[in-house]
JSON list of C-alpha atoms in Angstrom, two decimals:
[
{"chain": "Y", "resi": 1, "resn": "MET", "atom": "CA", "xyz": [137.74, 186.16, 183.59]},
{"chain": "Y", "resi": 2, "resn": "ILE", "atom": "CA", "xyz": [137.15, 189.56, 181.99]},
{"chain": "Y", "resi": 3, "resn": "THR", "atom": "CA", "xyz": [134.70, 191.97, 183.65]},
{"chain": "Y", "resi": 4, "resn": "ASN", "atom": "CA", "xyz": [133.15, 195.16, 182.28]},
{"chain": "Y", "resi": 5, "resn": "LEU", "atom": "CA", "xyz": [133.09, 197.90, 184.96]},
{"chain": "Y", "resi": 6, "resn": "CYS", "atom": "CA", "xyz": [131.34, 201.26, 184.88]},
{"chain": "Y", "resi": 7, "resn": "PHE", "atom": "CA", "xyz": [133.11, 204.12, 186.69]},
{"chain": "Y", "resi": 8, "resn": "SER", "atom": "CA", "xyz": [131.83, 207.59, 187.48]},
{"chain": "Y", "resi": 9, "resn": "LEU", "atom": "CA", "xyz": [134.06, 210.30, 188.97]},
{"chain": "Y", "resi": 10, "resn": "ASP", "atom": "CA", "xyz": [132.55, 213.50, 190.36]},
{"chain": "Y", "resi": 11, "resn": "LEU", "atom": "CA", "xyz": [135.33, 216.12, 190.29]},
{"chain": "Y", "resi": 12, "resn": "GLU", "atom": "CA", "xyz": [135.40, 219.74, 191.42]},
{"chain": "Y", "resi": 13, "resn": "SER", "atom": "CA", "xyz": [137.71, 222.19, 189.70]},
{"chain": "Y", "resi": 14, "resn": "ILE", "atom": "CA", "xyz": [139.26, 224.73, 192.05]},
{"chain": "Y", "resi": 15, "resn": "HIS", "atom": "CA", "xyz": [140.67, 227.53, 189.94]},
{"chain": "Y", "resi": 16, "resn": "TYR", "atom": "CA", "xyz": [140.72, 231.25, 189.32]},
{"chain": "Y", "resi": 17, "resn": "ASP", "atom": "CA", "xyz": [141.01, 233.35, 186.20]},
{"chain": "Y", "resi": 18, "resn": "ASP", "atom": "CA", "xyz": [142.26, 230.96, 183.49]},
{"chain": "Y", "resi": 19, "resn": "LYS", "atom": "CA", "xyz": [144.42, 228.85, 185.81]},
{"chain": "Y", "resi": 20, "resn": "TYR", "atom": "CA", "xyz": [142.75, 225.46, 185.36]},
{"chain": "Y", "resi": 21, "resn": "PRO", "atom": "CA", "xyz": [144.09, 222.25, 186.91]},
{"chain": "Y", "resi": 22, "resn": "GLU", "atom": "CA", "xyz": [145.52, 219.74, 184.46]},
{"chain": "Y", "resi": 23, "resn": "LEU", "atom": "CA", "xyz": [143.80, 216.39, 185.01]},
{"chain": "Y", "resi": 24, "resn": "VAL", "atom": "CA", "xyz": [145.32, 213.04, 184.06]},
{"chain": "Y", "resi": 25, "resn": "ILE", "atom": "CA", "xyz": [143.36, 209.83, 184.73]},
{"chain": "Y", "resi": 26, "resn": "THR", "atom": "CA", "xyz": [144.84, 206.39, 184.12]},
{"chain": "Y", "resi": 27, "resn": "LEU", "atom": "CA", "xyz": [143.73, 202.88, 184.92]},
{"chain": "Y", "resi": 28, "resn": "ASP", "atom": "CA", "xyz": [146.53, 200.29, 185.05]},
{"chain": "Y", "resi": 29, "resn": "ASP", "atom": "CA", "xyz": [148.80, 202.70, 183.14]},
{"chain": "Y", "resi": 30, "resn": "VAL", "atom": "CA", "xyz": [146.24, 203.14, 180.34]},
{"chain": "Y", "resi": 31, "resn": "LEU", "atom": "CA", "xyz": [145.41, 206.81, 179.72]},
{"chain": "Y", "resi": 32, "resn": "LEU", "atom": "CA", "xyz": [141.68, 207.51, 180.03]},
{"chain": "Y", "resi": 33, "resn": "VAL", "atom": "CA", "xyz": [141.58, 211.31, 180.35]},
{"chain": "Y", "resi": 34, "resn": "HIS", "atom": "CA", "xyz": [144.11, 214.11, 179.86]},
{"chain": "Y", "resi": 35, "resn": "ASP", "atom": "CA", "xyz": [142.45, 217.51, 179.92]},
{"chain": "Y", "resi": 36, "resn": "TYR", "atom": "CA", "xyz": [142.14, 220.80, 181.76]},
{"chain": "Y", "resi": 37, "resn": "LEU", "atom": "CA", "xyz": [139.40, 220.75, 184.38]},
{"chain": "Y", "resi": 38, "resn": "ASN", "atom": "CA", "xyz": [137.82, 224.13, 183.62]},
{"chain": "Y", "resi": 39, "resn": "CYS", "atom": "CA", "xyz": [134.57, 223.37, 185.48]},
{"chain": "Y", "resi": 40, "resn": "ASN", "atom": "CA", "xyz": [133.09, 220.78, 187.81]},
{"chain": "Y", "resi": 41, "resn": "LYS", "atom": "CA", "xyz": [132.59, 217.55, 185.90]},
{"chain": "Y", "resi": 42, "resn": "THR", "atom": "CA", "xyz": [131.24, 214.06, 186.24]},
{"chain": "Y", "resi": 43, "resn": "LEU", "atom": "CA", "xyz": [133.33, 211.74, 184.09]},
{"chain": "Y", "resi": 44, "resn": "LYS", "atom": "CA", "xyz": [131.98, 208.31, 183.16]},
{"chain": "Y", "resi": 45, "resn": "PHE", "atom": "CA", "xyz": [133.80, 205.46, 181.50]},
{"chain": "Y", "resi": 46, "resn": "ASP", "atom": "CA", "xyz": [133.44, 201.72, 180.99]},
{"chain": "Y", "resi": 47, "resn": "VAL", "atom": "CA", "xyz": [136.47, 199.46, 181.05]},
{"chain": "Y", "resi": 48, "resn": "MET", "atom": "CA", "xyz": [137.14, 195.77, 180.53]},
{"chain": "Y", "resi": 49, "resn": "LEU", "atom": "CA", "xyz": [139.39, 194.30, 183.24]},
{"chain": "Y", "resi": 50, "resn": "ASN", "atom": "CA", "xyz": [140.84, 190.88, 183.93]},
{"chain": "Y", "resi": 51, "resn": "THR", "atom": "CA", "xyz": [140.41, 189.34, 187.37]},
{"chain": "Y", "resi": 52, "resn": "GLY", "atom": "CA", "xyz": [143.10, 190.71, 189.69]},
{"chain": "Y", "resi": 53, "resn": "THR", "atom": "CA", "xyz": [144.42, 193.90, 191.28]},
{"chain": "Y", "resi": 54, "resn": "HIS", "atom": "CA", "xyz": [144.07, 197.24, 189.48]},
{"chain": "Y", "resi": 55, "resn": "THR", "atom": "CA", "xyz": [144.93, 200.88, 190.14]},
{"chain": "Y", "resi": 56, "resn": "LEU", "atom": "CA", "xyz": [142.90, 203.97, 189.26]},
{"chain": "Y", "resi": 57, "resn": "ASN", "atom": "CA", "xyz": [145.09, 207.10, 189.22]},
{"chain": "Y", "resi": 58, "resn": "ILE", "atom": "CA", "xyz": [143.85, 210.70, 189.30]},
{"chain": "Y", "resi": 59, "resn": "GLU", "atom": "CA", "xyz": [146.64, 213.23, 188.89]},
{"chain": "Y", "resi": 60, "resn": "LEU", "atom": "CA", "xyz": [147.01, 216.99, 189.26]},
{"chain": "Y", "resi": 61, "resn": "ALA", "atom": "CA", "xyz": [149.85, 217.75, 186.86]},
{"chain": "Y", "resi": 62, "resn": "ASN", "atom": "CA", "xyz": [150.37, 221.49, 186.43]},
{"chain": "Y", "resi": 63, "resn": "LYS", "atom": "CA", "xyz": [150.37, 223.37, 189.71]},
{"chain": "Y", "resi": 64, "resn": "GLY", "atom": "CA", "xyz": [153.10, 225.95, 190.02]},
{"chain": "Y", "resi": 65, "resn": "ARG", "atom": "CA", "xyz": [154.43, 227.90, 193.00]},
{"chain": "Y", "resi": 66, "resn": "THR", "atom": "CA", "xyz": [152.46, 231.00, 192.06]},
{"chain": "Y", "resi": 67, "resn": "ASP", "atom": "CA", "xyz": [149.11, 229.19, 191.65]},
{"chain": "Y", "resi": 68, "resn": "THR", "atom": "CA", "xyz": [148.17, 229.60, 195.32]},
{"chain": "Y", "resi": 69, "resn": "LYS", "atom": "CA", "xyz": [147.27, 233.19, 196.16]},
{"chain": "Y", "resi": 70, "resn": "VAL", "atom": "CA", "xyz": [147.38, 234.33, 199.80]},
{"chain": "Y", "resi": 71, "resn": "ASP", "atom": "CA", "xyz": [146.45, 237.59, 201.49]},
{"chain": "Y", "resi": 72, "resn": "ASN", "atom": "CA", "xyz": [148.76, 239.52, 203.83]},
{"chain": "Y", "resi": 73, "resn": "THR", "atom": "CA", "xyz": [147.75, 237.28, 206.77]},
{"chain": "Y", "resi": 74, "resn": "GLY", "atom": "CA", "xyz": [148.69, 234.09, 204.89]},
{"chain": "Y", "resi": 75, "resn": "LYS", "atom": "CA", "xyz": [145.09, 233.03, 204.27]},
{"chain": "Y", "resi": 76, "resn": "ILE", "atom": "CA", "xyz": [144.55, 231.30, 200.91]},
{"chain": "Y", "resi": 77, "resn": "ILE", "atom": "CA", "xyz": [142.26, 233.43, 198.76]},
{"chain": "Y", "resi": 78, "resn": "ALA", "atom": "CA", "xyz": [142.63, 231.62, 195.40]},
{"chain": "Y", "resi": 79, "resn": "ASP", "atom": "CA", "xyz": [144.06, 228.26, 194.46]},
{"chain": "Y", "resi": 80, "resn": "LYS", "atom": "CA", "xyz": [144.42, 225.63, 191.77]},
{"chain": "Y", "resi": 81, "resn": "ALA", "atom": "CA", "xyz": [143.41, 222.11, 192.84]},
{"chain": "Y", "resi": 82, "resn": "ILE", "atom": "CA", "xyz": [141.17, 219.13, 192.17]},
{"chain": "Y", "resi": 83, "resn": "TYR", "atom": "CA", "xyz": [138.62, 217.93, 194.72]},
{"chain": "Y", "resi": 84, "resn": "ILE", "atom": "CA", "xyz": [137.41, 214.36, 194.23]},
{"chain": "Y", "resi": 85, "resn": "LYS", "atom": "CA", "xyz": [133.81, 214.54, 195.43]},
{"chain": "Y", "resi": 86, "resn": "SER", "atom": "CA", "xyz": [132.87, 210.93, 194.75]},
{"chain": "Y", "resi": 87, "resn": "VAL", "atom": "CA", "xyz": [133.90, 207.73, 193.02]},
{"chain": "Y", "resi": 88, "resn": "THR", "atom": "CA", "xyz": [131.18, 205.38, 191.84]},
{"chain": "Y", "resi": 89, "resn": "ILE", "atom": "CA", "xyz": [131.93, 201.85, 190.66]},
{"chain": "Y", "resi": 90, "resn": "GLU", "atom": "CA", "xyz": [129.12, 199.76, 189.21]},
{"chain": "Y", "resi": 91, "resn": "GLY", "atom": "CA", "xyz": [126.56, 202.08, 190.81]},
{"chain": "Y", "resi": 92, "resn": "TYR", "atom": "CA", "xyz": [128.14, 201.98, 194.28]},
{"chain": "Y", "resi": 93, "resn": "ALA", "atom": "CA", "xyz": [129.10, 205.45, 195.50]},
{"chain": "Y", "resi": 94, "resn": "LEU", "atom": "CA", "xyz": [130.66, 204.55, 198.82]},
{"chain": "Y", "resi": 95, "resn": "SER", "atom": "CA", "xyz": [132.56, 207.21, 200.73]},
{"chain": "Y", "resi": 96, "resn": "ASP", "atom": "CA", "xyz": [134.99, 204.43, 201.66]},
{"chain": "Y", "resi": 97, "resn": "PHE", "atom": "CA", "xyz": [136.24, 204.39, 198.06]},
{"chain": "Y", "resi": 98, "resn": "LEU", "atom": "CA", "xyz": [137.74, 207.81, 198.78]},
{"chain": "Y", "resi": 99, "resn": "HIS", "atom": "CA", "xyz": [139.27, 206.57, 202.04]},
{"chain": "Y", "resi": 100, "resn": "GLN", "atom": "CA", "xyz": [140.70, 203.42, 200.45]},
{"chain": "Y", "resi": 101, "resn": "ALA", "atom": "CA", "xyz": [142.85, 205.62, 198.22]},
{"chain": "Y", "resi": 102, "resn": "THR", "atom": "CA", "xyz": [146.17, 207.32, 198.99]},
{"chain": "Y", "resi": 103, "resn": "TYR", "atom": "CA", "xyz": [147.35, 210.67, 197.66]},
{"chain": "Y", "resi": 104, "resn": "TYR", "atom": "CA", "xyz": [151.05, 210.91, 196.73]},
{"chain": "Y", "resi": 105, "resn": "PRO", "atom": "CA", "xyz": [151.91, 214.61, 196.43]},
{"chain": "Y", "resi": 106, "resn": "ALA", "atom": "CA", "xyz": [155.24, 215.25, 194.75]},
{"chain": "Y", "resi": 107, "resn": "GLY", "atom": "CA", "xyz": [158.02, 215.79, 197.28]},
{"chain": "Y", "resi": 108, "resn": "ARG", "atom": "CA", "xyz": [155.77, 215.13, 200.28]},
{"chain": "Y", "resi": 109, "resn": "ASP", "atom": "CA", "xyz": [154.67, 212.16, 202.38]},
{"chain": "Y", "resi": 110, "resn": "SER", "atom": "CA", "xyz": [151.64, 210.24, 201.17]},
{"chain": "Y", "resi": 111, "resn": "ILE", "atom": "CA", "xyz": [148.33, 211.12, 202.83]},
{"chain": "Y", "resi": 112, "resn": "LYS", "atom": "CA", "xyz": [144.69, 210.02, 202.89]},
{"chain": "Y", "resi": 113, "resn": "SER", "atom": "CA", "xyz": [142.97, 212.90, 201.13]},
{"chain": "Y", "resi": 114, "resn": "ASN", "atom": "CA", "xyz": [140.64, 213.50, 198.22]},
{"chain": "Y", "resi": 115, "resn": "TYR", "atom": "CA", "xyz": [141.83, 217.12, 197.87]},
{"chain": "Y", "resi": 116, "resn": "LEU", "atom": "CA", "xyz": [144.66, 217.31, 195.34]},
{"chain": "Y", "resi": 117, "resn": "GLY", "atom": "CA", "xyz": [146.34, 220.58, 196.23]},
{"chain": "Y", "resi": 118, "resn": "TRP", "atom": "CA", "xyz": [149.87, 219.77, 195.03]},
{"chain": "Y", "resi": 119, "resn": "ASN", "atom": "CA", "xyz": [151.11, 218.07, 191.89]},
{"chain": "Y", "resi": 120, "resn": "GLY", "atom": "CA", "xyz": [150.74, 214.40, 192.58]},
{"chain": "Y", "resi": 121, "resn": "VAL", "atom": "CA", "xyz": [148.71, 211.25, 192.11]},
{"chain": "Y", "resi": 122, "resn": "TRP", "atom": "CA", "xyz": [145.69, 209.92, 194.00]},
{"chain": "Y", "resi": 123, "resn": "LYS", "atom": "CA", "xyz": [145.69, 206.11, 193.77]},
{"chain": "Y", "resi": 124, "resn": "LEU", "atom": "CA", "xyz": [142.82, 203.73, 194.37]},
{"chain": "Y", "resi": 125, "resn": "ASN", "atom": "CA", "xyz": [143.87, 200.09, 194.37]},
{"chain": "Y", "resi": 126, "resn": "PHE", "atom": "CA", "xyz": [141.02, 197.62, 193.95]},
{"chain": "Y", "resi": 127, "resn": "ASP", "atom": "CA", "xyz": [140.43, 194.01, 192.99]},
{"chain": "Y", "resi": 128, "resn": "THR", "atom": "CA", "xyz": [138.12, 192.36, 190.53]},
{"chain": "Y", "resi": 129, "resn": "PRO", "atom": "CA", "xyz": [135.66, 190.80, 190.79]},
{"chain": "Y", "resi": 130, "resn": "ILE", "atom": "CA", "xyz": [134.61, 194.20, 192.11]},
{"chain": "Y", "resi": 131, "resn": "PHE", "atom": "CA", "xyz": [131.68, 193.01, 194.23]},
{"chain": "Y", "resi": 132, "resn": "SER", "atom": "CA", "xyz": [133.98, 190.72, 196.21]},
{"chain": "Y", "resi": 133, "resn": "TRP", "atom": "CA", "xyz": [136.35, 193.65, 196.81]},
{"chain": "Y", "resi": 134, "resn": "ILE", "atom": "CA", "xyz": [133.46, 195.91, 197.88]},
{"chain": "Y", "resi": 135, "resn": "HIS", "atom": "CA", "xyz": [132.20, 193.15, 200.18]},
{"chain": "Y", "resi": 136, "resn": "LYS", "atom": "CA", "xyz": [135.65, 192.82, 201.81]},
{"chain": "Y", "resi": 137, "resn": "THR", "atom": "CA", "xyz": [136.33, 196.56, 202.14]},
{"chain": "Y", "resi": 138, "resn": "GLN", "atom": "CA", "xyz": [132.89, 197.14, 203.68]},
{"chain": "Y", "resi": 139, "resn": "ASN", "atom": "CA", "xyz": [133.37, 194.29, 206.18]},
{"chain": "Y", "resi": 140, "resn": "MET", "atom": "CA", "xyz": [130.18, 192.56, 205.07]},
{"chain": "Y", "resi": 141, "resn": "GLY", "atom": "CA", "xyz": [131.22, 189.16, 206.38]},
{"chain": "Y", "resi": 142, "resn": "TRP", "atom": "CA", "xyz": [132.85, 186.13, 204.89]},
{"chain": "Y", "resi": 143, "resn": "ILE", "atom": "CA", "xyz": [132.85, 185.28, 201.19]},
{"chain": "Y", "resi": 144, "resn": "TYR", "atom": "CA", "xyz": [132.90, 181.79, 199.79]},
{"chain": "Y", "resi": 145, "resn": "ASN", "atom": "CA", "xyz": [135.82, 181.46, 197.36]},
{"chain": "Y", "resi": 146, "resn": "ALA", "atom": "CA", "xyz": [135.49, 178.45, 195.11]},
{"chain": "Y", "resi": 147, "resn": "GLY", "atom": "CA", "xyz": [138.79, 177.22, 194.05]}
]
């Protein structure tokens, strides 16, 4: 079965001067967005997906060693990063969507975070039909599976 899903991503650009984070968004290895995040944006897209498991990837791709500025005490005073404020799927903006995902920063251990401060990929694995997946992840009780 093929399902049409509507996604909305509310993203905050953390940058200074002209040092904008490079944003790459894919869904099941299909490129949806590749752009510089020069301001806070809400990105919306509709996709057709078969029943099964899928992965939404949000990547920070261009952070260099000199993109984090610190003062003489080591406090960060300017940075380049992406903050994922919310993920909405089919009108559901559950904070758990952010906590279901895992961030894989390059050269570091994976973490649960919606702040992309190193080059790396934030991955949200989900299943379709989406309402069954939401029901399961929110612990809403049992679901009858015909089959």
